[in-house]
Amino acid sequence: MHRPEPYGPYGQPVDNHAGCQPPDHTLRALDRARKASNWFVKKSGNTLKEEIDAALVSKSQLLAAQ
C-alpha cells in the first residue's frame, strides 16, 4: 500500500503539508492519552504530568531523608 506523502516509511507523521489526517492507530493512541489525562484532572485536580512530577519530588525527598 502506498502511503500519502506526509507519512514516513513507518507511518509516522512528518511535515503535514497536505493536511491529511493521521492514521487511525495514531488517533486512537492520542485519544486514549487525552482520556487518561482528563480522568486524572477530574480525580486529583492535577494533570498527569503534575502527578508524575509530584511523585518524583516526594520520592527524592524520601531518599534524601534516609
PDB file of C-alpha atoms in Angstrom:
ATOM      1  CA  MET A   1       0.000   0.000   0.000  1.00  0.00           C
ATOM      2  CA  HIS A   2       1.381   3.391  -0.940  1.00  0.00           C
ATOM      3  CA  ARG A   3       1.343   5.920   1.870  1.00  0.00           C
ATOM      4  CA  PRO A   4       0.468   9.524   1.162  1.00  0.00           C
ATOM      5  CA  GLU A   5       3.381  11.934   1.060  1.00  0.00           C
ATOM      6  CA  PRO A   6       3.131  13.353   4.629  1.00  0.00           C
ATOM      7  CA  TYR A   7       3.974   9.981   6.228  1.00  0.00           C
ATOM      8  CA  GLY A   8       7.368   8.379   6.650  1.00  0.00           C
ATOM      9  CA  PRO A   9       8.117   4.719   5.908  1.00  0.00           C
ATOM     10  CA  TYR A  10       6.775   3.547   9.283  1.00  0.00           C
ATOM     11  CA  GLY A  11       3.601   5.632   9.274  1.00  0.00           C
ATOM     12  CA  GLN A  12       4.981   8.382  11.485  1.00  0.00           C
ATOM     13  CA  PRO A  13       3.748  11.860  10.599  1.00  0.00           C
ATOM     14  CA  VAL A  14       6.353  14.159   9.120  1.00  0.00           C
ATOM     15  CA  ASP A  15       5.658  17.661   7.832  1.00  0.00           C
ATOM     16  CA  ASN A  16       1.961  17.506   7.040  1.00  0.00           C
ATOM     17  CA  HIS A  17       1.765  19.958   4.143  1.00  0.00           C
ATOM     18  CA  ALA A  18      -1.175  18.190   2.538  1.00  0.00           C
ATOM     19  CA  GLY A  19      -3.297  18.434   5.691  1.00  0.00           C
ATOM     20  CA  CYS A  20      -4.046  14.705   5.618  1.00  0.00           C
ATOM     21  CA  GLN A  21      -5.476  13.119   8.744  1.00  0.00           C
ATOM     22  CA  PRO A  22      -3.054  10.873  10.679  1.00  0.00           C
ATOM     23  CA  PRO A  23      -3.653   7.095  10.528  1.00  0.00           C
ATOM     24  CA  ASP A  24      -6.363   5.658  12.772  1.00  0.00           C
ATOM     25  CA  HIS A  25      -3.913   3.829  15.047  1.00  0.00           C
ATOM     26  CA  THR A  26      -2.234   7.169  15.829  1.00  0.00           C
ATOM     27  CA  LEU A  27      -5.539   8.882  16.517  1.00  0.00           C
ATOM     28  CA  ARG A  28      -6.668   6.064  18.848  1.00  0.00           C
ATOM     29  CA  ALA A  29      -3.488   6.350  20.928  1.00  0.00           C
ATOM     30  CA  LEU A  30      -3.837  10.127  21.175  1.00  0.00           C
ATOM     31  CA  ASP A  31      -7.483   9.763  22.216  1.00  0.00           C
ATOM     32  CA  ARG A  32      -6.601   7.241  24.960  1.00  0.00           C
ATOM     33  CA  ALA A  33      -3.906   9.574  26.298  1.00  0.00           C
ATOM     34  CA  ARG A  34      -6.332  12.508  26.311  1.00  0.00           C
ATOM     35  CA  LYS A  35      -8.967  10.474  28.168  1.00  0.00           C
ATOM     36  CA  ALA A  36      -6.419   9.270  30.748  1.00  0.00           C
ATOM     37  CA  SER A  37      -5.228  12.819  31.313  1.00  0.00           C
ATOM     38  CA  ASN A  38      -8.819  14.067  31.672  1.00  0.00           C
ATOM     39  CA  TRP A  39      -9.512  11.309  34.219  1.00  0.00           C
ATOM     40  CA  PHE A  40      -6.518  12.379  36.320  1.00  0.00           C
ATOM     41  CA  VAL A  41      -7.604  16.026  36.224  1.00  0.00           C
ATOM     42  CA  LYS A  42     -11.114  15.095  37.402  1.00  0.00           C
ATOM     43  CA  LYS A  43      -9.797  12.755  40.106  1.00  0.00           C
ATOM     44  CA  SER A  44      -6.998  14.840  41.592  1.00  0.00           C
ATOM     45  CA  GLY A  45      -7.268  18.309  40.109  1.00  0.00           C
ATOM     46  CA  ASN A  46      -3.810  17.908  38.557  1.00  0.00           C
ATOM     47  CA  THR A  47      -2.715  16.868  35.119  1.00  0.00           C
ATOM     48  CA  LEU A  48      -0.964  13.538  34.698  1.00  0.00           C
ATOM     49  CA  LYS A  49       2.378  15.320  34.247  1.00  0.00           C
ATOM     50  CA  GLU A  50       1.870  17.239  37.505  1.00  0.00           C
ATOM     51  CA  GLU A  51       1.044  13.985  39.308  1.00  0.00           C
ATOM     52  CA  ILE A  52       4.210  12.334  37.984  1.00  0.00           C
ATOM     53  CA  ASP A  53       6.328  15.362  38.919  1.00  0.00           C
ATOM     54  CA  ALA A  54       4.863  15.395  42.446  1.00  0.00           C
ATOM     55  CA  ALA A  55       5.575  11.676  42.855  1.00  0.00           C
ATOM     56  CA  LEU A  56       9.175  12.156  41.718  1.00  0.00           C
ATOM     57  CA  VAL A  57       9.672  15.059  44.143  1.00  0.00           C
ATOM     58  CA  SER A  58       8.263  13.104  47.079  1.00  0.00           C
ATOM     59  CA  LYS A  59      10.426  10.096  46.144  1.00  0.00           C
ATOM     60  CA  SER A  60      13.560  12.239  46.012  1.00  0.00           C
ATOM     61  CA  GLN A  61      12.652  13.791  49.384  1.00  0.00           C
ATOM     62  CA  LEU A  62      12.277  10.325  50.901  1.00  0.00           C
ATOM     63  CA  LEU A  63      15.648   9.267  49.516  1.00  0.00           C
ATOM     64  CA  ALA A  64      17.287  12.458  50.809  1.00  0.00           C
ATOM     65  CA  ALA A  65      15.862  11.890  54.303  1.00  0.00           C
ATOM     66  CA  GLN A  66      17.449   8.436  54.605  1.00  0.00           C
TER      67      GLN A  66
END
